[in-house]
Coordinates of C-alpha atoms and ligand atoms in Angstrom, one line a residue:
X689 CA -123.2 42.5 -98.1
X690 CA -120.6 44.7 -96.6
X691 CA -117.3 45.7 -98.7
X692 CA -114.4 47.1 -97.1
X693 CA -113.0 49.9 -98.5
X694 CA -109.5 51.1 -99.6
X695 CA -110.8 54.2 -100.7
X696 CA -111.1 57.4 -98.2
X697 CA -114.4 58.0 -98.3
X698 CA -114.4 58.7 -94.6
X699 CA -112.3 61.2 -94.7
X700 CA -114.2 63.9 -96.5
X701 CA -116.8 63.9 -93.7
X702 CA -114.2 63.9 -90.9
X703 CA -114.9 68.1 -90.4
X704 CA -119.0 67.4 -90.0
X705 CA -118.5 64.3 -88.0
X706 CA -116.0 65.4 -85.3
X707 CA -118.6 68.4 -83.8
X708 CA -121.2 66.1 -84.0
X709 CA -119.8 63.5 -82.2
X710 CA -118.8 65.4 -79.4
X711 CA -123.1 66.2 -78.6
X712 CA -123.1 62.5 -78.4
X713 CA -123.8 61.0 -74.7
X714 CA -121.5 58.1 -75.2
X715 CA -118.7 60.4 -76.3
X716 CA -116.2 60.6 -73.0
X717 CA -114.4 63.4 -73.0
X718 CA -112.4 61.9 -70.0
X719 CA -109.0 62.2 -72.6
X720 CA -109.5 65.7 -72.9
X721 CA -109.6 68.2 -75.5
X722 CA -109.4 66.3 -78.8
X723 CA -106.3 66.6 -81.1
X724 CA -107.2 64.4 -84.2
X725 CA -109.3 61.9 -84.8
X726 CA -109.3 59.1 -88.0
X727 CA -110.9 56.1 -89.6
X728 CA -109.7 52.5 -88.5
X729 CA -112.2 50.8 -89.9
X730 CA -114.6 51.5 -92.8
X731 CA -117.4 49.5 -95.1
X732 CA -120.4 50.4 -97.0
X733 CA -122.7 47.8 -95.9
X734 CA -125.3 49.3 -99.3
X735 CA -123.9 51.2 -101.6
X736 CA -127.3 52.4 -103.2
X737 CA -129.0 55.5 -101.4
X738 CA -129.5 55.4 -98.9
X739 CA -125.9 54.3 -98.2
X740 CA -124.7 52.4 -95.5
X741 CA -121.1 53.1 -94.0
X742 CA -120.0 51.3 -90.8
X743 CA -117.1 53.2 -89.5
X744 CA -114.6 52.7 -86.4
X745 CA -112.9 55.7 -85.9
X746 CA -109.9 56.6 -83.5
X747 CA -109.8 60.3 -81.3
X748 CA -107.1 61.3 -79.8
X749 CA -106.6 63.9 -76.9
X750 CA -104.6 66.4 -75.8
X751 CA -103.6 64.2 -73.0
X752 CA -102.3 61.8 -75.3
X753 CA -105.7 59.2 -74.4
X754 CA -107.3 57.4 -77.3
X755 CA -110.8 56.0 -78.0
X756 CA -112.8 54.2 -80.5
X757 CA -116.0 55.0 -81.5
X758 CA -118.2 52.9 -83.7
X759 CA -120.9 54.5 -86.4
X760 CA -123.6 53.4 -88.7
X761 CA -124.2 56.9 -91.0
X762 CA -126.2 57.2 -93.5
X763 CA -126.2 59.2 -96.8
X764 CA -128.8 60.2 -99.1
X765 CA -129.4 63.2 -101.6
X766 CA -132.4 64.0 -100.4
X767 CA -133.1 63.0 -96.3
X768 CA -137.0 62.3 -95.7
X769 CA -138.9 64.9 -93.8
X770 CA -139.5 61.9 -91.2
X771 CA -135.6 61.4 -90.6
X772 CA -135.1 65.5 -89.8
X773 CA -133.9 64.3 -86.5
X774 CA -131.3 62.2 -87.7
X775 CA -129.1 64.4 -89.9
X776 CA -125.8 65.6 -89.0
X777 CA -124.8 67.6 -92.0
X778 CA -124.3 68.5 -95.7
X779 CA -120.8 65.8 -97.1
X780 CA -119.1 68.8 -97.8
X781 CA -117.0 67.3 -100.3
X782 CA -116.0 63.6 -102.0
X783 CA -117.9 60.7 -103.3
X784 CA -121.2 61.8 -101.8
X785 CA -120.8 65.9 -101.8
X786 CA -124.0 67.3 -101.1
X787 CA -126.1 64.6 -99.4
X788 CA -126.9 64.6 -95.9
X789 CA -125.1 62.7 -93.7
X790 CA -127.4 61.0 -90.8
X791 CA -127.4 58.6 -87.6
X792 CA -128.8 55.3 -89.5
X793 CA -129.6 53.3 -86.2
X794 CA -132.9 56.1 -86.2
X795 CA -133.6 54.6 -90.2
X796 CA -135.6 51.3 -89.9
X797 CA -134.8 51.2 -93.9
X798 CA -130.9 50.3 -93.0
X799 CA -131.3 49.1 -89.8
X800 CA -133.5 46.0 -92.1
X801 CA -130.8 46.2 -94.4
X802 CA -127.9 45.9 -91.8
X803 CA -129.8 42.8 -90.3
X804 CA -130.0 40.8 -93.7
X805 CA -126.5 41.8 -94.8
X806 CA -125.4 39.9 -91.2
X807 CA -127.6 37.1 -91.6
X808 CA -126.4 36.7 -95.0
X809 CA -122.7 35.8 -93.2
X810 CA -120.5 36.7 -96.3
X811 CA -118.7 39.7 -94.7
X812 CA -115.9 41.2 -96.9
X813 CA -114.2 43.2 -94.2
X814 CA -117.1 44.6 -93.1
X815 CA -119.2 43.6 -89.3
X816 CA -119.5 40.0 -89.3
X817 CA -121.7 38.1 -87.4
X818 CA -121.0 34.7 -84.9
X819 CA -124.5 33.2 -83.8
X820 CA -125.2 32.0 -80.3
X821 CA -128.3 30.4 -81.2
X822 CA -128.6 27.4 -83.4
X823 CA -131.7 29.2 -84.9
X824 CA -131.5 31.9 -87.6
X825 CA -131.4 35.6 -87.1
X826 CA -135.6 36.2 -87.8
X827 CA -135.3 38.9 -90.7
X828 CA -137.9 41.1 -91.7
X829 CA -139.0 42.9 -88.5
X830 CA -139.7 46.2 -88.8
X831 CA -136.9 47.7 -86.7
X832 CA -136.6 50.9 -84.0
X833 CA -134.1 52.8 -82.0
X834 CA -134.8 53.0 -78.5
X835 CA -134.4 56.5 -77.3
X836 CA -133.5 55.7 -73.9
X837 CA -130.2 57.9 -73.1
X838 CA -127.4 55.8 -72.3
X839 CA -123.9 54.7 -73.1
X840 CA -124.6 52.5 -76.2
X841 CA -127.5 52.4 -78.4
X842 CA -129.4 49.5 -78.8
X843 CA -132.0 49.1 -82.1
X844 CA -135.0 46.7 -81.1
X845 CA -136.7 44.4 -84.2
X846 CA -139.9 44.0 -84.1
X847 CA -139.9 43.1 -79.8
X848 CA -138.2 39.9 -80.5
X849 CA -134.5 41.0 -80.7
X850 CA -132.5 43.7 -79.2
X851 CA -129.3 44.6 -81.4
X852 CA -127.2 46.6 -78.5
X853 CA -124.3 48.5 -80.6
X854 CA -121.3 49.2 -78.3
X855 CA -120.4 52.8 -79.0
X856 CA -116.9 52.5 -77.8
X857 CA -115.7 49.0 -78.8
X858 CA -113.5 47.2 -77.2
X859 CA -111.1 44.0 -78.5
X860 CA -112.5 40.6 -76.9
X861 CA -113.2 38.5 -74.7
X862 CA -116.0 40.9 -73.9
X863 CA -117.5 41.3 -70.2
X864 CA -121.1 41.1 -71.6
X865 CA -120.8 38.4 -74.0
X866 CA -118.6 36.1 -72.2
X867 CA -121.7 36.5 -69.2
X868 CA -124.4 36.4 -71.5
X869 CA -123.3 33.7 -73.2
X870 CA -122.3 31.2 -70.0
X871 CA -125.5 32.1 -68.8
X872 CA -127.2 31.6 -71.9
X873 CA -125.8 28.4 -72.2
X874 CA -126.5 27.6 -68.5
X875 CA -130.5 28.3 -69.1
X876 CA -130.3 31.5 -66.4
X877 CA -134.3 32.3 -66.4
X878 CA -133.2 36.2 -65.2
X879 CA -131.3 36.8 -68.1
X880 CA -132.1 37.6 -72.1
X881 CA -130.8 35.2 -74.3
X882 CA -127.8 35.7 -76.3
X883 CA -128.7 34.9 -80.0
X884 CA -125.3 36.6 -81.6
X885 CA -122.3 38.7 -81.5
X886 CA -120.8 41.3 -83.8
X887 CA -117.1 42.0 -84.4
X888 CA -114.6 43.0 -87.4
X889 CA -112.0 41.2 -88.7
X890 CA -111.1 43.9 -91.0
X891 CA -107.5 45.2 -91.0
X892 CA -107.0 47.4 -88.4
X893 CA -109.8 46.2 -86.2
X894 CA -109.3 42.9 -86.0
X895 CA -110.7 41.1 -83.0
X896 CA -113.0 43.7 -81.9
X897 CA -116.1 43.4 -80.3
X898 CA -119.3 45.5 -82.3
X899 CA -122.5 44.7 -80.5
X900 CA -124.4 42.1 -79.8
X901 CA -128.1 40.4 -80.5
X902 CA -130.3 39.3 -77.4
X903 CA -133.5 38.7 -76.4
X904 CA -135.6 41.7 -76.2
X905 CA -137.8 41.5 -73.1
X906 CA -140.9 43.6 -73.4
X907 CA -141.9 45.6 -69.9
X908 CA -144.5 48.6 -69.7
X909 CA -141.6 50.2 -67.6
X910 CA -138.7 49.5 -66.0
X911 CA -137.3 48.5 -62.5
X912 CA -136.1 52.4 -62.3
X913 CA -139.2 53.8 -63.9
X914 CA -141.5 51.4 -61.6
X915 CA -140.2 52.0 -57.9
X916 CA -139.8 56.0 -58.7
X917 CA -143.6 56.0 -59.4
X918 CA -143.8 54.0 -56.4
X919 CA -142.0 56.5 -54.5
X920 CA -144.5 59.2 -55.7
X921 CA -147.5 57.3 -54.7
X922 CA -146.0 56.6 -51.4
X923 CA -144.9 60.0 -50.6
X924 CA -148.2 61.8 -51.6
X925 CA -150.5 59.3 -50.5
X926 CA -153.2 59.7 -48.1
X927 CA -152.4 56.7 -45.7
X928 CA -150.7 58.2 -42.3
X929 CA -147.6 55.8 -42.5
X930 CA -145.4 54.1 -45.0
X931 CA -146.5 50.1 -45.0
X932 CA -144.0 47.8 -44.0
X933 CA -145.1 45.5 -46.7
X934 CA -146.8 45.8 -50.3
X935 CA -146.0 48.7 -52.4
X936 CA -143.3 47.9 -54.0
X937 CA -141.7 45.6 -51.1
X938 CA -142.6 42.4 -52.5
X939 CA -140.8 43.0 -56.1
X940 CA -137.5 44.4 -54.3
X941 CA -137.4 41.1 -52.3
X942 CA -138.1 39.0 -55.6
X943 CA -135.5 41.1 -56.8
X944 CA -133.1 40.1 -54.5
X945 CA -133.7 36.7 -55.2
X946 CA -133.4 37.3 -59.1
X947 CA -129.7 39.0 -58.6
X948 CA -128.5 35.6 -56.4
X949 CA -129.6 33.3 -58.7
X950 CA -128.0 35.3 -61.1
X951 CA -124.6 35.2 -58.7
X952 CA -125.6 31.6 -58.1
X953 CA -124.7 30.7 -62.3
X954 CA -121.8 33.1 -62.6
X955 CA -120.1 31.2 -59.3
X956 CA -120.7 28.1 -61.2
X957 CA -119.6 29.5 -64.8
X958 CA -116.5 31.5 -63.8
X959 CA -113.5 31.3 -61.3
X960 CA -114.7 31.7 -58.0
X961 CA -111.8 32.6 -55.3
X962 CA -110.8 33.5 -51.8
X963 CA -109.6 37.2 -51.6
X964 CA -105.9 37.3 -50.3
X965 CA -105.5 39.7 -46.9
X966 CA -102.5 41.0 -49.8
X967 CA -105.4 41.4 -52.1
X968 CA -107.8 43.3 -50.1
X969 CA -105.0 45.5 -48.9
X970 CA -104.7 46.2 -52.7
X971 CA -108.4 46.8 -53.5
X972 CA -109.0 49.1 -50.9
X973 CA -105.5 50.8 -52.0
X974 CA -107.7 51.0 -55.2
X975 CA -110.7 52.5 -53.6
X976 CA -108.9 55.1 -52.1
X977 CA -106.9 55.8 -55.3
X978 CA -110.3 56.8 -57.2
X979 CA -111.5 58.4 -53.9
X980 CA -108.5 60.5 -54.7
X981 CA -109.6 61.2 -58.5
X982 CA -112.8 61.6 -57.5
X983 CA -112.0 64.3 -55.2
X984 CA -110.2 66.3 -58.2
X985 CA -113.2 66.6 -59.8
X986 CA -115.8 66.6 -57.3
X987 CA -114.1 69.2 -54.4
X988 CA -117.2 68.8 -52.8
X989 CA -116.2 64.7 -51.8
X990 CA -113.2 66.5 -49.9
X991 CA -114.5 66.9 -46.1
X992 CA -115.4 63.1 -46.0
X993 CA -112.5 61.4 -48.0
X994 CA -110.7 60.4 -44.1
X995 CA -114.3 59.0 -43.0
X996 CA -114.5 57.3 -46.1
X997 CA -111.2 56.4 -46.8
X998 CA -111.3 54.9 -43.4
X999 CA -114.3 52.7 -44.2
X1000 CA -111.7 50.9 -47.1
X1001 CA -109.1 50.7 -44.5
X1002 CA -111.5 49.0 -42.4
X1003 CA -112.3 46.3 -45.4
X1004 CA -108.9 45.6 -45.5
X1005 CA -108.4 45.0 -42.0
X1006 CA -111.3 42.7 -42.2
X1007 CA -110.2 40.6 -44.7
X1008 CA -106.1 40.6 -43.2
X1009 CA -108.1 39.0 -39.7
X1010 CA -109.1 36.2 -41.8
X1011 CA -112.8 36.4 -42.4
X1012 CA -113.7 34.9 -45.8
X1013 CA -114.4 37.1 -48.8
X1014 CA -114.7 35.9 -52.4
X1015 CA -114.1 37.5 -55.5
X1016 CA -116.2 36.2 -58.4
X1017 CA -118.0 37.6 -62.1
X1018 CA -120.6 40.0 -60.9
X1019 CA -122.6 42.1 -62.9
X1020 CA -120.6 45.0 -62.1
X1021 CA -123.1 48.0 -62.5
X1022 CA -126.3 46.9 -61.0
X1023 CA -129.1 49.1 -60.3
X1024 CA -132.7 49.3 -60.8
X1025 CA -132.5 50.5 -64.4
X1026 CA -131.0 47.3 -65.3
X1027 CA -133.7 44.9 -63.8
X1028 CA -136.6 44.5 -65.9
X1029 CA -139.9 43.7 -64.2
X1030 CA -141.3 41.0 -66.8
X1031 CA -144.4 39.1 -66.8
X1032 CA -142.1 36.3 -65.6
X1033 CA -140.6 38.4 -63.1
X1034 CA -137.2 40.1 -62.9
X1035 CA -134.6 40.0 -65.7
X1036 CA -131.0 41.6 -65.7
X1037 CA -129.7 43.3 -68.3
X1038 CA -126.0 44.9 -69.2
X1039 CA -123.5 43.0 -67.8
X1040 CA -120.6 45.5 -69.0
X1041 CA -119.5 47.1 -66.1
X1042 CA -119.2 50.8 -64.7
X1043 CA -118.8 52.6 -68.1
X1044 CA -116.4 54.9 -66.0
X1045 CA -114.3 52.3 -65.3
X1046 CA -111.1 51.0 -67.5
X1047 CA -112.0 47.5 -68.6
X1048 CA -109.3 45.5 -66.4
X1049 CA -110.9 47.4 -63.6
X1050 CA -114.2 46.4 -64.8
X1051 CA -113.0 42.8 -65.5
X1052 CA -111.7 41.6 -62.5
X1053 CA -113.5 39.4 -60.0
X1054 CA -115.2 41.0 -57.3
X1055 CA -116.9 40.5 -54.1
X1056 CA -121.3 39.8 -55.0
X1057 CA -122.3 42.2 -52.3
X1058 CA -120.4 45.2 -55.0
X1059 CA -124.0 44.1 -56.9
X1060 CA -125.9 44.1 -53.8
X1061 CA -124.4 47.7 -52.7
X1062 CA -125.1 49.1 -56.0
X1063 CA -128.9 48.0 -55.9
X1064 CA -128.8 49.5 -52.3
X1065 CA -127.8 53.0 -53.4
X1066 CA -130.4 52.8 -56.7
X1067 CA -132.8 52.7 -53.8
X1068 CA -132.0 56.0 -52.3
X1069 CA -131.7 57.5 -55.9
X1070 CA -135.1 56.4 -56.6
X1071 CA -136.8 57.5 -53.0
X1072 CA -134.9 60.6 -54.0
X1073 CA -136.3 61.4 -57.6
X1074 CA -139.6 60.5 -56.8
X1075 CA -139.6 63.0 -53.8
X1076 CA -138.0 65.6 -56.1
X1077 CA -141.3 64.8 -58.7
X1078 CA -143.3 64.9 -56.3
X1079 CA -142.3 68.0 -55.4
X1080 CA -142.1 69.3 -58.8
X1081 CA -146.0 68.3 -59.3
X1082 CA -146.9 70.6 -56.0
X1083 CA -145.5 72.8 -53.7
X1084 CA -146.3 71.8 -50.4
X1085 CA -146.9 73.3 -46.6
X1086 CA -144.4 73.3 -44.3
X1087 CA -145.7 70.6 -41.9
X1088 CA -146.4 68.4 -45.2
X1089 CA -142.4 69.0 -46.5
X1090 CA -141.1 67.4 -43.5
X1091 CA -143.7 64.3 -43.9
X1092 CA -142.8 63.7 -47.7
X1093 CA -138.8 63.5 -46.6
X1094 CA -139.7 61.0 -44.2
X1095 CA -141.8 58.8 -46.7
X1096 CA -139.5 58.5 -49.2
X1097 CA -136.9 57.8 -46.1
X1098 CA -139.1 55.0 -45.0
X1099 CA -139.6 54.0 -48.4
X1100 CA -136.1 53.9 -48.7
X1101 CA -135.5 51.6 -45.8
X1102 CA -138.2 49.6 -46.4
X1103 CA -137.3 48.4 -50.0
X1104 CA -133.5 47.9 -49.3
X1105 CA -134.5 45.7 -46.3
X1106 CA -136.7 43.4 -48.6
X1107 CA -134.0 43.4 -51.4
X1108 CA -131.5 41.9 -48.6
X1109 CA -134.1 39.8 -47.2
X1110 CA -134.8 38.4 -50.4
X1111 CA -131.0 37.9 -52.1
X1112 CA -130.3 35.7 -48.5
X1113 CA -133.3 33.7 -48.9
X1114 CA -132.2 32.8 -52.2
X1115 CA -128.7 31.6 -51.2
X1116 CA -126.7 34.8 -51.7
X1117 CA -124.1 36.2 -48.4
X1118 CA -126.7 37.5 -46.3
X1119 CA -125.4 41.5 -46.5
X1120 CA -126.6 41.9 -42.9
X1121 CA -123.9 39.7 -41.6
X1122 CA -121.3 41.8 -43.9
X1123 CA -121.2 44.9 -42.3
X1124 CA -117.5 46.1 -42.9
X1125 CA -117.6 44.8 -47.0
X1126 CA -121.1 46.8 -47.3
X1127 CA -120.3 49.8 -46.1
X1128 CA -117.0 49.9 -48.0
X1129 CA -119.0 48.8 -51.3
X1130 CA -121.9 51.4 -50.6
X1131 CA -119.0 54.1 -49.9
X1132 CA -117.0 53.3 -53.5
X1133 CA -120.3 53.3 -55.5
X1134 CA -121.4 56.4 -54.2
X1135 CA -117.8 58.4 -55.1
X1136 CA -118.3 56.8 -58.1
X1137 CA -121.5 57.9 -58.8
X1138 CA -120.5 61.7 -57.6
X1139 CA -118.5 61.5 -60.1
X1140 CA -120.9 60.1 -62.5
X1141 CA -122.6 62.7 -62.0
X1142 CA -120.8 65.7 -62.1
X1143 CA -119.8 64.5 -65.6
X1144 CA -123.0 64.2 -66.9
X1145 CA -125.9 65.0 -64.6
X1146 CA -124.5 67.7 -62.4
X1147 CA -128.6 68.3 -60.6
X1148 CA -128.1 64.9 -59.5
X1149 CA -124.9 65.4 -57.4
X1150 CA -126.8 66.1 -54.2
X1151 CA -128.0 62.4 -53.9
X1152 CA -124.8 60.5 -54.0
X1153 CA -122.8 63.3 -51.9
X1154 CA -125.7 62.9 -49.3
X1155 CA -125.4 59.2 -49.6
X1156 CA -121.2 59.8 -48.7
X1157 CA -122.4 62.5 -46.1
X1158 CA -124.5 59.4 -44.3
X1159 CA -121.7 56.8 -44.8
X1160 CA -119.1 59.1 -43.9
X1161 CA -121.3 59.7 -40.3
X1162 CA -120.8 55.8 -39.5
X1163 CA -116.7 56.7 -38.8
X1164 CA -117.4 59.3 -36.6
Ligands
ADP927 N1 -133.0 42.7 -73.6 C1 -133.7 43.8 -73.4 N2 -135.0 43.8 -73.5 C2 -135.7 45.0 -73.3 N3 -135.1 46.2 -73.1 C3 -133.8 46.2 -73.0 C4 -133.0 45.1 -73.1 N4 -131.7 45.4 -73.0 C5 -131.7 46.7 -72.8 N5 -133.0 47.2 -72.8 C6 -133.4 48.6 -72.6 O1 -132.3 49.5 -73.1 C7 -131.8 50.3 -72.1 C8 -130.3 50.4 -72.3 O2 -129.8 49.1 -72.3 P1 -128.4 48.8 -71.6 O3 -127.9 47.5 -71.9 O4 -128.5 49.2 -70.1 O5 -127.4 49.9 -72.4 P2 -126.3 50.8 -71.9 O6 -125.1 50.0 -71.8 O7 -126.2 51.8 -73.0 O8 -126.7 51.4 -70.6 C9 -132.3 49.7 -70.8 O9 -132.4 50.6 -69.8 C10 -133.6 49.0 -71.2 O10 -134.6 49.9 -71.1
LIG928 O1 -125.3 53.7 -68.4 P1 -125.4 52.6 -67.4 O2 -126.8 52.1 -67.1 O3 -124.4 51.5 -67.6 O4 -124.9 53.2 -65.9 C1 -124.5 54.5 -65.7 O5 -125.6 55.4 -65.7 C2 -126.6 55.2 -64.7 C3 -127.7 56.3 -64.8 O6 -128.4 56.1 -66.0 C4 -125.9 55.4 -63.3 O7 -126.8 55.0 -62.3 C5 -127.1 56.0 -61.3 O8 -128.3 56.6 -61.5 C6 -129.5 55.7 -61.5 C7 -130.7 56.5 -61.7 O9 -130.7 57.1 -63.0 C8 -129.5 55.0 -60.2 O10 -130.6 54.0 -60.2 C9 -128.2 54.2 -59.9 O11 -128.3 53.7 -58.6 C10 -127.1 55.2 -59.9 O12 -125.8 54.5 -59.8 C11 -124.7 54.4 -63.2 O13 -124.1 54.6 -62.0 C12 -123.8 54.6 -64.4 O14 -122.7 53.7 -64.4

């Protein structure tokens, strides 16, 4: 059972934990250098060695930004050889000077122990759990981190249950639950289940959302993982052309059927409205307002931002000659590493949002094809990184080069057409008949992602500048 404490025992590990948690991938840096950084919230979930702590603690930045960032740590006197991995440091000082301070969400020992305390619902200012599900959390399976590198981290029990730990908590209502629990409720077959939710009531921290326990959906691989392979075989293969079906063809159409009927119960969970001409005008004011941040920090966007600027002014125009757009709950970050190829077909997971984005950006209504434009450009990232492995795996002549580029091009084409094909059999706005929204949607993912990129995976800026390059072609 977790205790709050009064006592600093945060504090003393403040000078090991700060370095650390700058290495971290979910650490932004977007506030800039930091200036100080302290415990909001603290509890020792077990008090016995290993000792669990649950921390939220506060940075703040030069800039004057702040952030929270949630913790499970660890601390024994003696870490075992198989936890090496995990440590962080030597407590320099305080209640536990001397023992080695370690990431707990790798140590299936507390992460059992974290699961029980919750199901045991007698929080004393530590995380407390709300259920979803009129069935008990299933204790007792032998828990793992998932090693994936993303913006959370997520601890799977025994393939039954995914506990997804939001590394930068935020105070509710939460994008993720509030979607995953109308869909949940709603019976959504292309979703996991939502079985829980974490927050703290403790002082300080009141109201904020921790993480969250869903169905964990087994897959060999996923969406990402399976069309990049694709791409490979398709771009080394020995056939003379690209087929215009099978491959991977027939999943990107069911594909586009899973996302609309995923649309399909958000229209009928959550507000679904007409977009005002005034509002357009102001979302495209928007686009071009991160265009411009974007632009700061990749110079390289700077010869297309008229072109592409353009294509926003051309939404607005759109929508102020009266054709119809609607603004509803979207997923808001969709791409193939978010669909999950099960054996009862696609599932979609992580309905937070950009990460990049502020959360009232993030939780505003927006137009469906934002989902379908993202899904578009996760095709060109994967014809691109499985021509890049292919490439890596052989060098090859000339003649052959030239082929390979216009595989994964056709490969490219191909797939997006039988995503779109298969979202407009399935009810969704049929994206071919949406030119002007499309291309602005396609045009602010890819600045976004440019900038996603040359935060945290600089080799990777090539694909969505070339993505702006082609867009950018389209206004002349
Ligand atoms: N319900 C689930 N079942 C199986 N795997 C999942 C599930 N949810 C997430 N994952 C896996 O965890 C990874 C990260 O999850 P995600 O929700 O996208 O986290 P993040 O917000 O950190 O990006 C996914 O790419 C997927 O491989
Ligand atoms: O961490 P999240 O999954 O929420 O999303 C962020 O990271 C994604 C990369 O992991 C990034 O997606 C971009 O790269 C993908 C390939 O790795 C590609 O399929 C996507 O189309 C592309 O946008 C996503 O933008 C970012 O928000």
């Amino acid at each position: 059972m977790s205790v709050a404490v009064a006592e600093p025992v945060l504090e003393p590990l403040l000078p090991v934990l700060t370095p650390w948690l700058r290495t971290r991938r979910w650490y932004g840096d977007a506030g800039g250098p930091l200036d100080g950084i302290r415990p909001v919230v603290v509890s020792v979930v077990h008090d016995d060695a290993p000792v669990l702590v649950h921390a939220v603690l506060r940075t703040r930045h030069r800039n004057g930004a702040e952030q929270l960032y949630q913790l499970f740590l660890g601390l024994c006197p003696e870490l075992p050889e198989r936890l090496a991995g995990a440590a962080i440091a030597t407590v320099p000082e305080g209640r536990w000077q001397g023992w080695t301070v370690y990431e707990a969400t790798e140590d299936p020992a507390l992460m059992g122990v974290l699961l029980r305390s919750l199901a045991v619902r007698e929080p004393r200012g530590g995380p407390r759990l709300e259920p979803t599900s009129p069935h008990p959390l299933p204790v007792g399976l032998v828990p793992r981190l998932l090693t994936a590198d993303q913006s959370n981290s997520a601890v799977v029990y025994g393939d039954r249950l995914l506990f997804k730990i939001y590394r930068r908590p935020e105070p509710g209502p939460h994008l993720e639950v509030e979607a995953l629990r109308a869909l949940t409720e709603r019976h959504c077959t292309r979703t996991p289940a939502l079985h829980g939710t974490l927050y703290t009531d403790a002082p300080g921290g009141e109201g904020l959302v921790l993480g969250l326990f869903e169905e964990f959906l087994p897959v060999e691989a996923d969406g990402w993982e399976t069309a990049v392979r694709q791409v490979g075989d398709c771009v080394d293969g020995t056939g003379t052309t690209v087929p215009a079906t099978g491959g991977f063809t027939s999943r990107a159409r069911t594909l586009g059927q899973a996302v609309a009927e995923v649309h399909t119960v958000l229209a009928d969970a959550f507000p679904r409205t007409r977009v005002t001409p005034g509002e357009a005008a102001e979302e495209a004011r928007l686009m071009n307002r991160r265009l411009s941040l974007a632009v700061d920090e990749v110079p390289a966007l700077d010869r297309y931002r008229s072109r592409i600027s353009a294509l926003y002014d051309d939404y607005a125009r759109h929508a102020g000659r009266g054709c119809p757009v609607f603004a509803q709950r979207v997923h808001g970050d969709l791409h193939l590493g978010q669909a999950l190829p099960t054996a009862d077909g696609w599932r979609l997971i992580d309905f937070e949002g950009e990460p990049e984005r502020s959360a009232a950006e993030r939780a505003a209504p927006q137009h469906v094809l934002r989902d379908v434009a993202g899904m578009l450009r996760s095709f060109d990232y994967a014809a691109r990184a499985g021509l890049a492995a292919v490439r890596r795996s052989v060098e090859p002549a000339p003649g052959l080069r030239l082929r390979h580029i216009r595989r994964a091009d056709a490969w490219m084409v191909r797939n997006r057409r039988a995503f779109i094909a298969g979202y407009a059999e399935a009810g969704g706005a049929d994206p071919w008949c949406h030119p002007v929204p499309m291309r602005a949607f396609e045009a602010d993912k890819a600045v976004y992602e440019a900038m996603y990129e040359a935060r945290h995976r600089p080799d990777w800026l090539s694909i969505p500048l070339g993505a702006v390059h082609r867009l950018a072609a389209v206004r002349g």
